[in-house]
């Protein structure tokens, strides 16, 4: 699918059993280990889960990129958890300005869709809703997250390989 100004789509084939990939995504502790966030509690559909950026545990180079943001708040509003197929949440994209108040801005929707295939699990990550982000931040948020999701597909692959 071609990216447009409102939506980022990344797909990766993960060489791990569906159940293992699912746990790496819906278990907040595991998700945080590869993604780079320490959450205060579990992911629950319809609930906010708060956390702080903590550099990823699976790639030293990416951890160095995340280090300047360590300790910053990272809140998810979990939308849906559909066993073995879909995990979705909302957040404020590229909300990294120290002291910035993003609470009045629209959020974007992130969807992790899993499809079990003969070769492994195809994970498609889609973030949508950028066209509603304030114009002053929209292009930077889109560019940062486009690159960020590409990195995250690598991080989850490395995490699953290390955990195997």
PDB file of C-alpha atoms in Angstrom:
ATOM      1  CA  UNK A   1       0.000   0.000   0.000  1.00  0.00           C
ATOM      2  CA  UNK A   2       1.298   3.435  -0.901  1.00  0.00           C
ATOM      3  CA  UNK A   3       1.797   5.837   1.984  1.00  0.00           C
ATOM      4  CA  UNK A   4      -0.062   9.113   1.752  1.00  0.00           C
ATOM      5  CA  UNK A   5      -0.045  12.161   4.025  1.00  0.00           C
ATOM      6  CA  UNK A   6      -2.499  10.638   6.512  1.00  0.00           C
ATOM      7  CA  UNK A   7      -1.253   7.069   6.879  1.00  0.00           C
ATOM      8  CA  UNK A   8       1.970   5.143   7.421  1.00  0.00           C
ATOM      9  CA  UNK A   9       1.997   1.411   6.659  1.00  0.00           C
ATOM     10  CA  UNK A  10       4.888  -0.957   7.435  1.00  0.00           C
ATOM     11  CA  UNK A  11       4.887  -4.721   6.947  1.00  0.00           C
ATOM     12  CA  UNK A  12       7.361  -7.283   8.217  1.00  0.00           C
ATOM     13  CA  UNK A  13       7.502 -11.085   8.115  1.00  0.00           C
ATOM     14  CA  UNK A  14       8.370 -12.399  11.576  1.00  0.00           C
ATOM     15  CA  UNK A  15       9.895 -15.854  11.831  1.00  0.00           C
ATOM     16  CA  UNK A  16       8.211 -16.897  15.068  1.00  0.00           C
ATOM     17  CA  UNK A  17       5.020 -18.690  16.068  1.00  0.00           C
ATOM     18  CA  UNK A  18       1.866 -16.581  16.105  1.00  0.00           C
ATOM     19  CA  UNK A  19       1.426 -17.017  19.871  1.00  0.00           C
ATOM     20  CA  UNK A  20       4.953 -15.718  20.512  1.00  0.00           C
ATOM     21  CA  UNK A  21       4.499 -12.674  18.250  1.00  0.00           C
ATOM     22  CA  UNK A  22       1.160 -11.952  19.907  1.00  0.00           C
ATOM     23  CA  UNK A  23       2.726 -11.912  23.374  1.00  0.00           C
ATOM     24  CA  UNK A  24       5.533  -9.612  22.197  1.00  0.00           C
ATOM     25  CA  UNK A  25       2.855  -7.141  21.108  1.00  0.00           C
ATOM     26  CA  UNK A  26       0.105  -7.321  23.743  1.00  0.00           C
ATOM     27  CA  UNK A  27       2.206  -7.898  26.864  1.00  0.00           C
ATOM     28  CA  UNK A  28       3.129  -4.364  27.967  1.00  0.00           C
ATOM     29  CA  UNK A  29       6.423  -5.479  29.537  1.00  0.00           C
ATOM     30  CA  UNK A  30       7.530  -7.325  26.394  1.00  0.00           C
ATOM     31  CA  UNK A  31       6.299  -4.577  24.069  1.00  0.00           C
ATOM     32  CA  UNK A  32       8.223  -2.023  26.107  1.00  0.00           C
ATOM     33  CA  UNK A  33      11.435  -4.061  26.009  1.00  0.00           C
ATOM     34  CA  UNK A  34      11.707  -3.877  22.219  1.00  0.00           C
ATOM     35  CA  UNK A  35       9.783  -0.638  21.606  1.00  0.00           C
ATOM     36  CA  UNK A  36      11.574   1.411  24.241  1.00  0.00           C
ATOM     37  CA  UNK A  37       8.946   2.267  26.871  1.00  0.00           C
ATOM     38  CA  UNK A  38       8.496   1.158  30.468  1.00  0.00           C
ATOM     39  CA  UNK A  39       4.747   0.958  31.143  1.00  0.00           C
ATOM     40  CA  UNK A  40       3.080   1.264  34.557  1.00  0.00           C
ATOM     41  CA  UNK A  41       0.653  -1.572  33.902  1.00  0.00           C
ATOM     42  CA  UNK A  42      -0.836  -3.973  31.381  1.00  0.00           C
ATOM     43  CA  UNK A  43      -2.588  -3.146  28.125  1.00  0.00           C
ATOM     44  CA  UNK A  44      -6.376  -3.252  28.628  1.00  0.00           C
ATOM     45  CA  UNK A  45      -8.862  -2.482  25.859  1.00  0.00           C
ATOM     46  CA  UNK A  46     -10.551   0.860  26.514  1.00  0.00           C
ATOM     47  CA  UNK A  47      -7.983   1.945  29.110  1.00  0.00           C
ATOM     48  CA  UNK A  48      -5.073   4.357  29.178  1.00  0.00           C
ATOM     49  CA  UNK A  49      -1.657   2.870  29.863  1.00  0.00           C
ATOM     50  CA  UNK A  50       1.032   5.301  30.951  1.00  0.00           C
ATOM     51  CA  UNK A  51       4.749   4.848  30.636  1.00  0.00           C
ATOM     52  CA  UNK A  52       8.081   6.525  30.171  1.00  0.00           C
ATOM     53  CA  UNK A  53      10.532   6.243  27.327  1.00  0.00           C
ATOM     54  CA  UNK A  54      13.310   3.836  28.242  1.00  0.00           C
ATOM     55  CA  UNK A  55      15.746   2.932  25.485  1.00  0.00           C
ATOM     56  CA  UNK A  56      15.147  -0.394  23.776  1.00  0.00           C
ATOM     57  CA  UNK A  57      16.868  -3.466  25.172  1.00  0.00           C
ATOM     58  CA  UNK A  58      17.467  -5.129  21.801  1.00  0.00           C
ATOM     59  CA  UNK A  59      19.643  -2.739  19.771  1.00  0.00           C
ATOM     60  CA  UNK A  60      22.398  -0.534  21.198  1.00  0.00           C
ATOM     61  CA  UNK A  61      22.420   1.857  18.236  1.00  0.00           C
ATOM     62  CA  UNK A  62      18.687   2.492  18.433  1.00  0.00           C
ATOM     63  CA  UNK A  63      18.944   2.802  22.227  1.00  0.00           C
ATOM     64  CA  UNK A  64      21.435   5.662  21.726  1.00  0.00           C
ATOM     65  CA  UNK A  65      18.914   7.437  19.483  1.00  0.00           C
ATOM     66  CA  UNK A  66      16.214   7.019  22.136  1.00  0.00           C
ATOM     67  CA  UNK A  67      18.438   8.044  25.067  1.00  0.00           C
ATOM     68  CA  UNK A  68      17.858  11.834  24.779  1.00  0.00           C
ATOM     69  CA  UNK A  69      14.128  11.163  25.308  1.00  0.00           C
ATOM     70  CA  UNK A  70      14.546   8.787  28.284  1.00  0.00           C
ATOM     71  CA  UNK A  71      12.061   9.485  31.035  1.00  0.00           C
ATOM     72  CA  UNK A  72       9.570  11.349  28.830  1.00  0.00           C
ATOM     73  CA  UNK A  73       5.929  10.345  29.189  1.00  0.00           C
ATOM     74  CA  UNK A  74       4.466   7.970  26.637  1.00  0.00           C
ATOM     75  CA  UNK A  75       0.762   7.278  27.027  1.00  0.00           C
ATOM     76  CA  UNK A  76      -1.331   4.817  25.033  1.00  0.00           C
ATOM     77  CA  UNK A  77      -5.107   4.671  24.941  1.00  0.00           C
ATOM     78  CA  UNK A  78      -5.667   1.035  24.050  1.00  0.00           C
ATOM     79  CA  UNK A  79      -8.579   0.724  21.631  1.00  0.00           C
ATOM     80  CA  UNK A  80      -8.899  -2.947  20.725  1.00  0.00           C
ATOM     81  CA  UNK A  81      -7.325  -6.269  21.563  1.00  0.00           C
ATOM     82  CA  UNK A  82      -8.599  -9.083  19.355  1.00  0.00           C
ATOM     83  CA  UNK A  83      -6.790 -12.304  20.192  1.00  0.00           C
ATOM     84  CA  UNK A  84      -4.024 -13.237  17.770  1.00  0.00           C
ATOM     85  CA  UNK A  85      -5.151 -10.764  15.099  1.00  0.00           C
ATOM     86  CA  UNK A  86      -5.339  -7.108  16.170  1.00  0.00           C
ATOM     87  CA  UNK A  87      -3.911  -4.748  18.775  1.00  0.00           C
ATOM     88  CA  UNK A  88      -4.647  -1.042  18.426  1.00  0.00           C
ATOM     89  CA  UNK A  89      -4.021   2.093  20.427  1.00  0.00           C
ATOM     90  CA  UNK A  90      -4.050   5.865  20.132  1.00  0.00           C
ATOM     91  CA  UNK A  91      -1.320   8.301  21.042  1.00  0.00           C
ATOM     92  CA  UNK A  92       0.009  11.762  20.386  1.00  0.00           C
ATOM     93  CA  UNK A  93       2.584  11.289  17.610  1.00  0.00           C
ATOM     94  CA  UNK A  94       6.045  12.785  17.963  1.00  0.00           C
ATOM     95  CA  UNK A  95       5.148  14.296  21.339  1.00  0.00           C
ATOM     96  CA  UNK A  96       8.773  14.868  22.343  1.00  0.00           C
ATOM     97  CA  UNK A  97       9.028  18.582  23.103  1.00  0.00           C
ATOM     98  CA  UNK A  98       9.944  18.889  26.814  1.00  0.00           C
ATOM     99  CA  UNK A  99       7.048  20.553  28.605  1.00  0.00           C
ATOM    100  CA  UNK A 100       4.867  20.362  25.498  1.00  0.00           C
ATOM    101  CA  UNK A 101       1.133  20.025  26.107  1.00  0.00           C
ATOM    102  CA  UNK A 102      -0.353  17.784  23.450  1.00  0.00           C
ATOM    103  CA  UNK A 103      -3.552  16.993  25.366  1.00  0.00           C
ATOM    104  CA  UNK A 104      -5.770  19.177  23.160  1.00  0.00           C
ATOM    105  CA  UNK A 105      -4.409  17.721  19.905  1.00  0.00           C
ATOM    106  CA  UNK A 106      -6.035  14.818  18.072  1.00  0.00           C
ATOM    107  CA  UNK A 107      -4.369  11.434  18.402  1.00  0.00           C
ATOM    108  CA  UNK A 108      -3.342   9.005  15.704  1.00  0.00           C
ATOM    109  CA  UNK A 109      -4.483   5.380  15.600  1.00  0.00           C
ATOM    110  CA  UNK A 110      -1.885   2.613  15.513  1.00  0.00           C
ATOM    111  CA  UNK A 111      -2.968  -0.866  14.451  1.00  0.00           C
ATOM    112  CA  UNK A 112      -0.897  -4.033  14.657  1.00  0.00           C
ATOM    113  CA  UNK A 113      -2.521  -6.652  12.414  1.00  0.00           C
ATOM    114  CA  UNK A 114      -1.171 -10.209  12.485  1.00  0.00           C
ATOM    115  CA  UNK A 115      -1.624 -12.823   9.787  1.00  0.00           C
ATOM    116  CA  UNK A 116      -0.313 -16.345  10.258  1.00  0.00           C
ATOM    117  CA  UNK A 117       1.352 -17.585   7.056  1.00  0.00           C
ATOM    118  CA  UNK A 118       3.352 -20.654   6.049  1.00  0.00           C
ATOM    119  CA  UNK A 119       6.566 -18.577   6.250  1.00  0.00           C
ATOM    120  CA  UNK A 120       5.834 -16.949   9.631  1.00  0.00           C
ATOM    121  CA  UNK A 121       3.673 -14.133  10.917  1.00  0.00           C
ATOM    122  CA  UNK A 122       3.064 -11.148   8.694  1.00  0.00           C
ATOM    123  CA  UNK A 123       2.773  -8.069  10.881  1.00  0.00           C
ATOM    124  CA  UNK A 124       1.293  -4.931   9.367  1.00  0.00           C
ATOM    125  CA  UNK A 125       1.612  -1.738  11.401  1.00  0.00           C
ATOM    126  CA  UNK A 126      -0.569   1.161  10.312  1.00  0.00           C
ATOM    127  CA  UNK A 127      -0.611   4.610  11.881  1.00  0.00           C
ATOM    128  CA  UNK A 128      -3.374   6.881  10.605  1.00  0.00           C
ATOM    129  CA  UNK A 129      -4.824  10.276  11.381  1.00  0.00           C
ATOM    130  CA  UNK A 130      -1.899  12.573  10.561  1.00  0.00           C
ATOM    131  CA  UNK A 131      -4.082  14.904   8.506  1.00  0.00           C
ATOM    132  CA  UNK A 132      -5.745  16.025  11.770  1.00  0.00           C
ATOM    133  CA  UNK A 133      -2.467  16.857  13.533  1.00  0.00           C
ATOM    134  CA  UNK A 134      -1.820  20.628  13.712  1.00  0.00           C
ATOM    135  CA  UNK A 135      -0.145  21.804  10.533  1.00  0.00           C
ATOM    136  CA  UNK A 136       2.870  23.199  12.429  1.00  0.00           C
ATOM    137  CA  UNK A 137       3.751  19.660  13.651  1.00  0.00           C
ATOM    138  CA  UNK A 138       2.236  17.433  10.980  1.00  0.00           C
ATOM    139  CA  UNK A 139       5.155  17.020   8.543  1.00  0.00           C
ATOM    140  CA  UNK A 140       7.723  16.481  11.317  1.00  0.00           C
ATOM    141  CA  UNK A 141       5.473  13.980  13.105  1.00  0.00           C
ATOM    142  CA  UNK A 142       4.824  12.063   9.891  1.00  0.00           C
ATOM    143  CA  UNK A 143       8.508  11.943   8.898  1.00  0.00           C
ATOM    144  CA  UNK A 144       9.669  10.935  12.383  1.00  0.00           C
ATOM    145  CA  UNK A 145       7.085   8.196  12.721  1.00  0.00           C
ATOM    146  CA  UNK A 146       7.598   6.900   9.188  1.00  0.00           C
ATOM    147  CA  UNK A 147      11.244   6.273  10.038  1.00  0.00           C
ATOM    148  CA  UNK A 148      10.363   5.178  13.547  1.00  0.00           C
ATOM    149  CA  UNK A 149       7.996   2.433  12.447  1.00  0.00           C
ATOM    150  CA  UNK A 150      10.622   1.119  10.043  1.00  0.00           C
ATOM    151  CA  UNK A 151      13.026   0.867  12.981  1.00  0.00           C
ATOM    152  CA  UNK A 152      10.360  -0.774  15.145  1.00  0.00           C
ATOM    153  CA  UNK A 153       9.827  -3.562  12.581  1.00  0.00           C
ATOM    154  CA  UNK A 154      13.535  -4.348  12.931  1.00  0.00           C
ATOM    155  CA  UNK A 155      13.391  -4.161  16.733  1.00  0.00           C
ATOM    156  CA  UNK A 156      10.516  -6.613  17.074  1.00  0.00           C
ATOM    157  CA  UNK A 157      12.315  -9.006  14.684  1.00  0.00           C
ATOM    158  CA  UNK A 158      15.476  -8.807  16.808  1.00  0.00           C
ATOM    159  CA  UNK A 159      13.490  -9.192  20.030  1.00  0.00           C
ATOM    160  CA  UNK A 160      11.778 -12.348  18.788  1.00  0.00           C
ATOM    161  CA  UNK A 161      15.092 -13.776  17.536  1.00  0.00           C
ATOM    162  CA  UNK A 162      16.748 -13.139  20.925  1.00  0.00           C
ATOM    163  CA  UNK A 163      13.820 -14.657  22.806  1.00  0.00           C
ATOM    164  CA  UNK A 164      13.796 -17.815  20.644  1.00  0.00           C
TER     165      UNK A 164
END
